[in-house]
Structures are given as C-alpha cells and as structure tokens.
Amino acid sequence: MRMREISCAEIVQTVRRLCIKANSELGPDVMCALEGALAKEESPVGKDILRQILENHRLAAEEEVPMCQDTGMAVVFLELGQDVHIVGGDLTEAVNEGVRQGYTQGYLRKSVVADPLRRVNTNDNTPAIIHTQIVPGNRLQITVAPKGGGSENMSALAMLPPAAGEEGLRRFVLEQVERAGPNPCPPVVVGVGLGGNFEKVAYLAKKALLRPVGEEHPDPFYARLERELLEEINNLGIGPQGLGGRITALAVHIEVYPCHITGMPVAVNMNCHAARHQTAVL
Amino acid sequence: MKRLTTPLTRADVEDLRVGDRVLLSGKIYTARDAAHKKLIELIEQKEALPLDLEGQVIYYVGPAPARPPAVIGPAGPTTSYRMDPYTPPLLALGLKCVIGKGPRSPQVKAALQEHRAVYCAAVGGAAALLAKHIKEARVVAYPELGTEALRELVVEDFPVIVVNDCHGGDLYQEGAARYRRTGSTG
C-alpha cells in the first residue's frame, strides 16, 4: 500500500465540521426508530413527548442549531490507516483544535471543566476524549460522537463472575435501565459491553452506541439476546421521558470481546434519544 | 391542555393534577447548580435575593449560546435531582413551580405539598423546539456563571407536563406502574 500524507489542517477542518453537524443532524436510523416508537406508543403523554422530540430534531437539522443544549463532551473515534503519514502538526492537537473551533464557531455549549474537583470551565469544550485504532490502509476515518451528561451519568460497569452467565447479564442491564429511569432522557439506546477486561468493556459499551439503530449483532446468538433485552426493557413501562409508556428504549446493542477465564466484565453505556454521531473519511 | 400565565397563584397550582399538559406564558427564571448554591448562601446569610420568588417559576436550564439574531440558544431542561437540596428553602419563599426533568427527592415532594407548588417536566433533548417558545432573555444575576447565570425569560406557550402536583401525585411512579408489564424480571 502506498503511503499517503494527511495534513493536520485537513483534520482540524473535518473535526470542526463533524462537531457542528453531529449536534444538529441526527442519523436517519434514529429518526426512523423514533417514528416507529411514535406508532407503537400507547400512552397519550408518551405520544405527545415523541412528537415533540421528532419536531425538535427536524427543526434542529433545518436551522442547523443543536438539538440539545447539552452539546456534550466530544468523543472522537479515529481509525488510522497504518500507511498514513500525518503532516503539519500533532494529531491529538489537531483533533482538539477542531473541537475548539467547532464548539466556539458553531455556538455549541462548552461543558468541560479542566479539573474534576476544582471545576473551572475550559471555555472551548476541549479536551476531547480520543480513541485511536490503527487499521490497515492509508485512510483516516473520523467519527465525532458528542455525549451529554444526563445519559453518561446513568452508565455503569460490573465485574461479574462467569457463573452469572446470560441471566446475570440480563439482570445487570435491566437494573441499570430501571435505576436510570427518566434521567437519561428515554427513549434511550442501550450500549452494552461484554467481556474483555475492566477498561475494554467500557470502551465496548461506548462503541456499541455507534452501530446504526435497527442493525442487529452479526452473531444470531447476540442478535436474539438484543431483541429479548429490548422487549424486557420496554416491559418496564418507564416510557418516553420516564412518564410511563411502552417505549423506553429504541435499541439494545451488545459488543463482545474474549475475556479471562475468571471473569465476565459487563458495562452499560446509556444514550439519550439524541443518539448523535457523524463520520468522515480522509 | 391548560394555559397559565405567571406569576402563578395558589389557586392556579391547586387546580393542577399530575399528567396535565400546560402551556406556560409570562416571565420565568433560569437557575441550575451554581446559581442555586448562591441563592441558598444569600438565604443563609439573611441577605436579599436578586429576584422576588413569590408566585414565580424556576426553569433548570443551561442554554447553549445564542446565534444572532436568536435571543437564546437551544434550551432544554437539565436533570433536576442535583437541585433537590436547594429546592425546599426556595419553595418556602413563595416559589410556585419548578421545571426540569427526572424524579425529585421525598423532601422536595413533601415541600411541594406543604408550600402548595408544582414540579413540571419539559421534554429533555427538545431544546431547539423549546427555545422557540422563549421570546426574551436577559441575565439578572451571576453573569460570571456563563450558561449557569440566573436569567429572566419571557416565554409564550412553553410546553410542560405536571409531574408532582401539590396533592401528592407523582407521574414518574404512576406512569411507569400503569404501563409496566408483569412477568418482567427487572
């Protein structure tokens, strides 16, 4: 494969554009799932809420304004081809500069504090959370997934014993959705990580949120588990915004990875109905 | 659908029931974590507040920046439980309605009954739509808090749902119980 050069200037511009677009434009998969939810919802209050949500998301895309005032922390996934040579600066700084420009020039809210205890706002929404994967090829794929605090705060991780099995996984996921109740702004997308180790499982749960809503796990075993969990979650009755109804979740996505013989790590990362992410390939 | 104009009276509030959908018009105030902390400090020091709470409404929101010529950026509700410790003293001073999202503590629910006030939810993540119902916005205190500053808004037909009325009702509990299907393992 021939080596390709990608300039930091191009990365800055791309990240800037993706931050603004991801905050104002929801993917057709999520819009379609919300339409489906409105058709299935039985609660009058729930239907009213889903109509407001759909109208909001259309309005945000039309007027290019954020769909939610919480424009999140910028979570950036990079799939960097091993035959790419980054020129004209530092890759991490280029991503952060793109976030800085996107959030300041795009009228997005700055929701990042420089220190968790001393809590002074960085005023430009940096730094981003950056996950980099080195892959074959000479392209750079950039995904920006702004993540709000309301749903992120309702996420959880457990190191379950192998004996917990499928039933343990089910119980843990349902407990998290029930505990979260109205707070993560249902209807939610539930990202589940299973396996790996302590840090890997949280990453898997986050990654699961990037899968298009409506696309099942390629392994029929997990596709079935996703369908069953979705049904059980929707039987909880929490409903849109937690005010009661049939639709609490739009989808459950499980991502799995091999793990140690002694453990069964599981993580749940909640996403509100504004399941935002945009991707570009350089 | 009910229509109400602020400031709210005791009769306005006592007429509301959980599940009522209300369109609110008039002046309301914004405050979230940091502004609440400052208001409570003033109360503890027995100093004057920057606003008269009698009959008023506080909306828990940290809006996104306004893109000219908009008066405010997208402005949906933030999660309310973080304001729970601060809410009863404000209700005692005549605050009649708070707007946010998510359940409240037993202490807040009891204070709502005691002081004849309501807690309403606005739709979380419907921020662009909700901003359309905000006609004016100005900072009245704590400009240094940025998005968390205390603002006075003028709203028109701002849509909210009554979650905790002053009669002890709780729509988060009643709604979920009504639609729960038995046999669920959760």
Coordinates of C-alpha atoms in Angstrom, one line a residue:
Chain A
M1 CA 0.0 0.0 0.0
R2 CA 1.3 3.5 -0.9
M3 CA 1.9 5.8 1.9
R4 CA -0.5 8.8 2.0
E5 CA 0.0 12.1 3.7
I6 CA -2.9 13.7 5.5
S7 CA -2.4 17.2 6.9
C8 CA -3.4 18.4 10.3
A9 CA -5.1 21.4 8.7
E10 CA -7.5 19.0 7.0
I11 CA -8.1 17.1 10.2
V12 CA -8.9 20.3 12.1
Q13 CA -11.5 21.3 9.4
T14 CA -13.1 17.9 9.4
V15 CA -13.4 17.6 13.2
R16 CA -14.8 21.2 13.3
R17 CA -17.5 20.3 10.7
L18 CA -18.4 17.0 12.3
C19 CA -18.8 18.6 15.7
I20 CA -21.4 21.1 14.3
K21 CA -23.1 18.5 12.1
A22 CA -23.4 15.8 14.8
N23 CA -25.0 18.2 17.2
S24 CA -27.7 19.4 14.7
E25 CA -28.4 16.4 12.5
L26 CA -29.5 13.0 13.7
G27 CA -28.9 10.0 11.6
P28 CA -31.9 8.7 9.5
D29 CA -31.7 5.4 11.5
V30 CA -32.5 7.2 14.8
M31 CA -35.2 9.3 13.2
C32 CA -36.8 6.2 11.7
A33 CA -36.7 4.4 15.1
L34 CA -38.4 7.4 16.7
E35 CA -41.1 7.4 14.0
G36 CA -41.6 3.7 14.8
A37 CA -41.7 4.4 18.5
L38 CA -44.5 7.0 18.0
A39 CA -46.5 4.4 16.0
K40 CA -46.2 1.9 18.8
E41 CA -46.5 4.1 21.9
E42 CA -49.9 3.8 23.7
S43 CA -49.5 6.5 26.4
P44 CA -51.1 9.8 25.3
V45 CA -48.4 11.8 27.2
G46 CA -45.7 9.5 25.7
K47 CA -47.0 10.1 22.2
D48 CA -47.0 13.9 22.8
I49 CA -43.4 13.7 24.0
L50 CA -42.3 11.6 21.0
R51 CA -44.0 14.2 18.7
Q52 CA -42.1 17.0 20.4
I53 CA -38.8 15.1 20.1
L54 CA -39.4 14.4 16.3
E55 CA -40.3 18.0 15.7
N56 CA -37.3 19.2 17.7
H57 CA -34.9 17.0 15.7
R58 CA -36.3 18.1 12.4
L59 CA -36.2 21.8 13.4
A60 CA -32.5 21.4 14.6
A61 CA -31.5 19.9 11.3
E62 CA -33.3 22.6 9.2
E63 CA -32.0 25.5 11.2
E64 CA -28.6 24.0 11.9
V65 CA -28.9 24.5 15.6
P66 CA -28.0 21.9 18.3
M67 CA -30.9 19.5 19.0
C68 CA -30.0 19.6 22.7
Q69 CA -28.4 22.4 24.8
D70 CA -26.1 19.8 26.2
T71 CA -23.8 19.5 23.3
G72 CA -21.7 17.1 25.3
M73 CA -18.1 16.2 25.6
A74 CA -16.7 15.4 22.1
V75 CA -15.9 11.7 21.9
V76 CA -13.7 11.2 18.8
F77 CA -13.0 7.8 17.3
L78 CA -10.1 7.6 14.9
E79 CA -9.4 4.7 12.6
L80 CA -6.0 5.5 11.4
G81 CA -4.6 3.6 8.5
Q82 CA -1.1 2.3 9.1
D83 CA 0.1 3.7 5.8
V84 CA -1.0 7.3 6.7
H85 CA 1.7 9.9 7.5
I86 CA 0.2 12.8 9.5
V87 CA 2.0 16.0 8.5
G88 CA 1.9 19.6 9.6
G89 CA 1.5 19.1 13.3
D90 CA 0.3 16.9 16.2
L91 CA -2.7 14.6 15.6
T92 CA -4.1 15.0 19.1
E93 CA -3.7 18.8 19.0
A94 CA -5.4 18.8 15.5
V95 CA -8.4 16.9 16.9
N96 CA -8.6 19.3 19.9
E97 CA -8.3 22.4 17.6
G98 CA -11.2 21.0 15.5
V99 CA -13.3 20.6 18.7
R100 CA -12.3 24.1 19.8
Q101 CA -13.3 25.7 16.5
G102 CA -16.5 23.6 16.2
Y103 CA -17.7 24.4 19.6
T104 CA -16.9 28.1 19.6
Q105 CA -17.8 29.0 16.0
G106 CA -20.8 26.6 16.0
Y107 CA -22.5 28.2 19.0
L108 CA -22.2 24.9 20.9
R109 CA -22.3 24.8 24.7
K110 CA -18.9 24.5 26.5
S111 CA -19.5 21.7 29.0
V112 CA -16.0 20.7 30.0
V113 CA -14.2 21.6 33.3
A114 CA -10.4 21.4 33.4
D115 CA -10.3 19.5 36.7
P116 CA -12.9 17.2 38.3
L117 CA -12.6 18.7 41.7
R118 CA -11.6 22.4 41.1
R119 CA -14.2 22.6 38.2
V120 CA -13.1 25.6 36.1
N121 CA -14.6 25.5 32.6
T122 CA -12.1 25.3 29.8
N123 CA -14.4 27.5 27.7
D124 CA -13.8 25.8 24.4
N125 CA -15.0 22.2 25.2
T126 CA -11.6 20.7 25.0
P127 CA -10.0 18.3 25.5
A128 CA -11.9 15.7 23.5
I129 CA -11.9 12.0 24.5
I130 CA -10.0 10.4 21.7
H131 CA -9.9 6.7 20.9
T132 CA -7.4 5.7 18.2
Q133 CA -7.3 2.4 16.4
I134 CA -4.6 1.5 13.9
V135 CA -6.0 -0.3 10.9
P136 CA -4.7 -1.5 7.6
G137 CA -4.8 1.0 4.7
N138 CA -4.0 4.6 4.0
R139 CA -7.2 6.4 5.1
L140 CA -8.2 8.2 8.3
Q141 CA -11.8 7.7 9.4
I142 CA -13.0 10.2 12.0
T143 CA -16.2 9.8 14.0
V144 CA -17.4 12.5 16.3
A145 CA -20.0 11.4 18.9
P146 CA -20.9 14.3 21.3
K147 CA -22.1 12.7 24.6
G148 CA -24.3 14.6 27.0
G149 CA -24.0 14.3 30.8
G150 CA -27.6 13.2 31.6
S151 CA -27.2 9.8 30.0
E152 CA -23.5 9.4 30.6
N153 CA -24.1 9.8 34.4
M154 CA -26.6 6.8 34.3
S155 CA -23.9 4.4 32.9
A156 CA -22.4 1.5 35.0
L157 CA -19.8 -1.3 35.0
A158 CA -19.6 -4.6 36.9
M159 CA -17.0 -7.4 37.0
L160 CA -19.5 -10.3 37.2
P161 CA -18.3 -13.9 37.8
P162 CA -18.6 -16.3 34.9
A163 CA -21.4 -18.2 36.7
A164 CA -23.6 -15.1 36.3
G165 CA -24.0 -16.1 32.7
E166 CA -26.7 -14.9 30.4
E167 CA -29.1 -14.4 33.3
G168 CA -26.6 -12.2 35.2
L169 CA -26.0 -10.1 32.1
R170 CA -29.8 -9.6 31.6
R171 CA -30.3 -8.7 35.3
F172 CA -27.5 -6.2 35.3
V173 CA -28.7 -4.4 32.1
L174 CA -32.3 -4.3 33.3
E175 CA -31.3 -3.0 36.8
Q176 CA -29.3 -0.1 35.1
V177 CA -32.2 0.9 32.9
E178 CA -34.7 0.8 35.9
R179 CA -32.3 2.7 38.2
A180 CA -31.7 5.3 35.5
G181 CA -35.5 5.8 35.0
P182 CA -36.3 9.2 33.5
N183 CA -32.8 10.7 33.9
P184 CA -31.1 9.6 30.7
C185 CA -33.9 11.1 28.6
P186 CA -35.7 8.0 27.3
P187 CA -36.3 6.5 24.8
V188 CA -32.7 5.5 25.1
V189 CA -30.2 3.5 23.1
V190 CA -28.6 1.0 25.5
G191 CA -24.9 0.2 24.7
V192 CA -23.7 -3.0 26.3
G193 CA -20.1 -4.1 26.5
L194 CA -19.4 -7.7 27.4
G195 CA -16.1 -9.3 28.0
G196 CA -12.5 -8.0 27.6
N197 CA -11.3 -6.6 30.9
F198 CA -12.1 -3.6 33.1
E199 CA -11.2 -0.8 30.7
K200 CA -12.0 -2.7 27.5
V201 CA -15.6 -3.4 28.5
A202 CA -16.4 0.3 29.0
Y203 CA -15.0 1.1 25.6
L204 CA -17.1 -1.7 24.0
A205 CA -20.3 -0.3 25.6
K206 CA -19.5 3.2 24.1
K207 CA -18.6 1.7 20.7
A208 CA -21.9 -0.2 20.7
L209 CA -23.7 3.2 20.6
L210 CA -22.2 3.9 17.2
R211 CA -23.9 1.0 15.5
P212 CA -26.9 2.1 13.4
V213 CA -30.2 1.7 15.2
G214 CA -32.1 -1.2 13.6
E215 CA -28.9 -3.2 12.7
E216 CA -28.6 -6.4 14.7
H217 CA -25.5 -8.1 16.0
P218 CA -24.0 -10.2 13.3
D219 CA -23.9 -13.3 15.6
P220 CA -27.5 -14.7 15.8
F221 CA -26.9 -15.6 19.5
Y222 CA -26.4 -12.0 20.4
A223 CA -29.0 -10.7 18.0
R224 CA -31.5 -12.8 19.9
L225 CA -30.3 -11.5 23.2
E226 CA -30.5 -7.9 22.0
R227 CA -34.1 -8.5 20.9
E228 CA -35.1 -10.2 24.1
L229 CA -33.4 -7.5 26.3
L230 CA -35.2 -4.7 24.3
E231 CA -38.5 -6.4 24.9
E232 CA -37.8 -6.8 28.6
I233 CA -36.7 -3.2 28.9
N234 CA -39.8 -1.9 27.2
N235 CA -41.9 -4.0 29.5
L236 CA -40.6 -1.9 32.4
G237 CA -43.1 0.8 31.5
I238 CA -40.7 3.7 32.1
G239 CA -41.7 5.2 28.7
P240 CA -40.7 8.4 26.9
Q241 CA -39.1 10.8 29.4
G242 CA -39.9 8.3 32.1
L243 CA -43.5 9.4 32.3
G244 CA -44.9 6.0 31.6
G245 CA -45.3 4.1 28.3
R246 CA -44.4 1.3 26.0
I247 CA -41.2 2.7 24.6
T248 CA -38.3 3.1 27.0
A249 CA -35.5 2.0 24.6
L250 CA -35.1 2.2 20.8
A251 CA -32.4 -0.4 20.7
V252 CA -30.0 -2.6 22.7
H253 CA -26.6 -3.1 21.1
I254 CA -24.2 -5.6 22.6
E255 CA -20.5 -5.6 21.7
V256 CA -18.4 -8.6 22.9
Y257 CA -14.7 -9.5 23.3
P258 CA -12.9 -12.5 24.6
C259 CA -12.2 -12.4 28.4
H260 CA -10.2 -14.1 31.2
I261 CA -11.4 -17.5 32.5
T262 CA -12.2 -16.0 35.9
G263 CA -14.4 -13.1 34.9
M264 CA -17.3 -11.7 32.9
P265 CA -17.0 -7.9 32.7
V266 CA -20.2 -6.1 31.7
A267 CA -20.8 -2.4 31.1
V268 CA -23.9 -0.4 30.2
N269 CA -23.5 3.0 28.5
M270 CA -26.8 4.8 28.1
N271 CA -27.5 7.2 25.2
C272 CA -30.5 9.6 25.2
H273 CA -32.8 9.7 22.2
A274 CA -30.4 12.2 20.6
A275 CA -28.0 9.4 19.6
R276 CA -25.6 11.7 17.8
H277 CA -22.6 10.7 15.7
Q278 CA -21.2 11.7 12.4
T279 CA -18.3 10.1 10.4
A280 CA -16.0 11.3 7.6
V281 CA -13.1 9.5 5.8
L282 CA -10.0 11.4 4.7
Chain B
M1 CA -54.3 21.3 27.6
K2 CA -54.2 24.1 30.1
R3 CA -52.9 27.6 29.7
L4 CA -51.3 29.5 32.6
T5 CA -49.7 33.0 32.9
T6 CA -47.0 33.8 35.5
P7 CA -46.9 34.8 38.3
L8 CA -48.9 31.8 39.5
T9 CA -51.5 31.9 42.3
R10 CA -52.2 29.3 44.9
A11 CA -55.5 28.6 43.0
D12 CA -53.6 28.1 39.7
V13 CA -51.4 25.5 41.4
E14 CA -54.1 23.7 43.3
D15 CA -56.0 23.2 40.1
L16 CA -53.2 21.3 38.5
R17 CA -53.0 17.4 38.5
V18 CA -50.3 15.0 37.5
G19 CA -50.3 14.4 33.8
D20 CA -51.8 17.8 32.9
R21 CA -50.1 19.3 29.9
V22 CA -49.7 23.0 30.4
L23 CA -48.7 25.9 28.1
L24 CA -46.9 28.5 30.2
S25 CA -46.6 32.2 29.3
G26 CA -45.0 35.2 31.0
K27 CA -41.8 35.7 32.9
I28 CA -39.9 32.8 34.3
Y29 CA -36.4 32.5 35.7
T30 CA -33.5 30.1 34.9
A31 CA -31.1 28.7 37.5
R32 CA -29.2 25.4 37.9
D33 CA -26.5 24.1 40.2
A34 CA -24.2 27.1 40.7
A35 CA -26.9 29.8 40.8
H36 CA -28.9 27.7 43.3
K37 CA -25.8 27.4 45.6
K38 CA -25.5 31.2 45.5
L39 CA -29.2 31.8 46.3
I40 CA -29.1 29.4 49.3
E41 CA -26.0 31.2 50.6
L42 CA -27.8 34.5 50.5
I43 CA -30.8 33.0 52.3
E44 CA -28.5 31.5 55.0
Q45 CA -26.8 34.9 55.4
K46 CA -30.3 36.6 55.6
E47 CA -29.5 38.8 52.6
A48 CA -31.8 40.0 49.8
L49 CA -32.2 37.7 46.8
P50 CA -31.7 39.1 43.2
L51 CA -35.4 38.2 42.5
D52 CA -38.7 38.1 44.3
L53 CA -39.8 34.4 44.3
E54 CA -43.5 35.0 45.2
G55 CA -45.6 33.2 42.6
Q56 CA -42.5 32.6 40.4
V57 CA -41.3 29.8 38.2
I58 CA -37.7 28.5 38.0
Y59 CA -36.5 26.5 35.0
Y60 CA -33.5 24.3 35.4
V61 CA -31.6 25.0 32.2
G62 CA -28.1 25.9 30.9
P63 CA -28.8 27.1 27.4
A64 CA -26.4 26.8 24.5
P65 CA -25.0 30.2 23.2
A66 CA -27.4 32.3 21.2
R67 CA -26.6 32.6 17.5
P68 CA -27.7 36.1 16.4
P69 CA -30.5 37.1 15.9
A70 CA -31.9 34.4 18.3
V71 CA -32.5 35.7 21.8
I72 CA -31.3 32.4 23.3
G73 CA -29.7 29.2 22.1
P74 CA -31.3 25.7 22.4
A75 CA -32.6 25.5 26.0
G76 CA -34.0 22.1 27.2
P77 CA -34.2 21.0 30.8
T78 CA -31.4 19.6 32.9
T79 CA -31.7 16.7 35.4
S80 CA -33.4 18.0 38.5
Y81 CA -32.1 15.8 41.3
R82 CA -29.0 17.9 41.6
M83 CA -31.2 20.8 42.7
D84 CA -33.0 18.7 45.4
P85 CA -31.1 20.0 48.4
Y86 CA -31.7 23.6 47.4
T87 CA -35.4 23.5 46.5
P88 CA -37.4 23.4 49.8
P89 CA -36.0 26.7 51.1
L90 CA -36.9 28.4 47.8
L91 CA -40.4 26.9 47.9
A92 CA -40.7 28.3 51.4
L93 CA -40.2 31.8 49.9
G94 CA -43.2 31.5 47.6
L95 CA -41.7 29.8 44.5
K96 CA -44.7 28.1 42.9
C97 CA -43.3 26.0 40.1
V98 CA -40.0 24.4 39.1
I99 CA -39.3 22.9 35.7
G100 CA -36.7 20.3 34.9
K101 CA -36.5 16.6 34.2
G102 CA -36.2 13.4 36.3
P103 CA -37.5 12.4 39.7
R104 CA -37.3 14.5 42.9
S105 CA -36.4 13.6 46.5
P106 CA -39.1 12.8 49.1
Q107 CA -38.1 16.1 50.8
V108 CA -38.8 18.1 47.7
K109 CA -42.1 16.3 47.1
A110 CA -43.2 17.0 50.7
A111 CA -42.2 20.6 50.4
L112 CA -44.3 20.9 47.2
Q113 CA -47.3 19.8 49.2
E114 CA -46.5 21.9 52.2
H115 CA -46.0 25.1 50.2
R116 CA -48.6 24.4 47.5
A117 CA -46.3 24.3 44.5
V118 CA -45.8 22.0 41.5
Y119 CA -42.9 20.3 39.7
C120 CA -43.2 20.1 35.9
A121 CA -41.1 18.3 33.3
A122 CA -40.2 19.8 30.0
V123 CA -39.1 17.3 27.3
G124 CA -35.3 16.6 27.7
G125 CA -33.5 16.9 24.4
A126 CA -36.2 19.0 22.8
A127 CA -34.0 22.1 23.3
A128 CA -34.3 23.7 19.8
L129 CA -38.1 23.4 19.9
L130 CA -38.4 24.8 23.5
A131 CA -36.1 27.7 22.6
K132 CA -38.8 28.8 20.0
H133 CA -41.1 29.5 22.9
I134 CA -38.6 31.8 24.6
K135 CA -39.2 35.3 23.3
E136 CA -36.9 37.4 25.5
A137 CA -33.9 36.6 27.7
R138 CA -31.7 38.7 30.0
V139 CA -29.2 37.9 32.7
V140 CA -30.4 39.2 36.1
A141 CA -27.6 37.9 38.3
Y142 CA -24.3 36.0 38.2
P143 CA -23.1 36.7 34.6
E144 CA -19.8 35.1 35.6
L145 CA -21.5 31.7 35.7
G146 CA -21.9 31.8 31.9
T147 CA -24.5 29.2 30.8
E148 CA -25.4 28.8 34.6
A149 CA -26.2 32.5 35.1
L150 CA -29.6 33.5 36.6
R151 CA -31.7 34.6 33.6
E152 CA -35.2 36.1 33.3
L153 CA -37.0 34.7 30.3
V154 CA -40.3 35.7 28.7
V155 CA -42.0 32.6 27.4
E156 CA -45.0 32.0 25.3
D157 CA -47.0 28.7 25.4
F158 CA -44.0 26.9 26.8
P159 CA -45.0 23.2 27.0
V160 CA -44.6 21.4 30.3
I161 CA -46.2 18.3 31.9
V162 CA -47.2 18.3 35.6
V163 CA -45.1 15.5 37.3
N164 CA -45.6 16.3 41.0
D165 CA -48.8 18.2 41.9
C166 CA -49.4 19.8 45.3
H167 CA -51.8 16.9 46.2
G168 CA -49.0 14.3 46.4
G169 CA -49.3 12.8 42.9
D170 CA -46.2 11.6 41.1
L171 CA -46.4 10.9 37.4
Y172 CA -43.0 9.1 37.3
Q173 CA -44.3 6.5 39.7
E174 CA -47.9 6.3 38.4
G175 CA -46.9 6.4 34.7
A176 CA -44.4 3.6 34.9
A177 CA -46.7 1.5 37.1
R178 CA -49.5 1.9 34.6
Y179 CA -47.5 0.6 31.6
R180 CA -45.4 -2.0 33.4
R181 CA -46.0 -5.5 32.0
T182 CA -46.0 -8.2 34.6
G183 CA -43.5 -11.1 34.3
S184 CA -40.7 -8.6 33.7
T185 CA -37.6 -9.6 35.6
G186 CA -36.4 -6.1 36.2

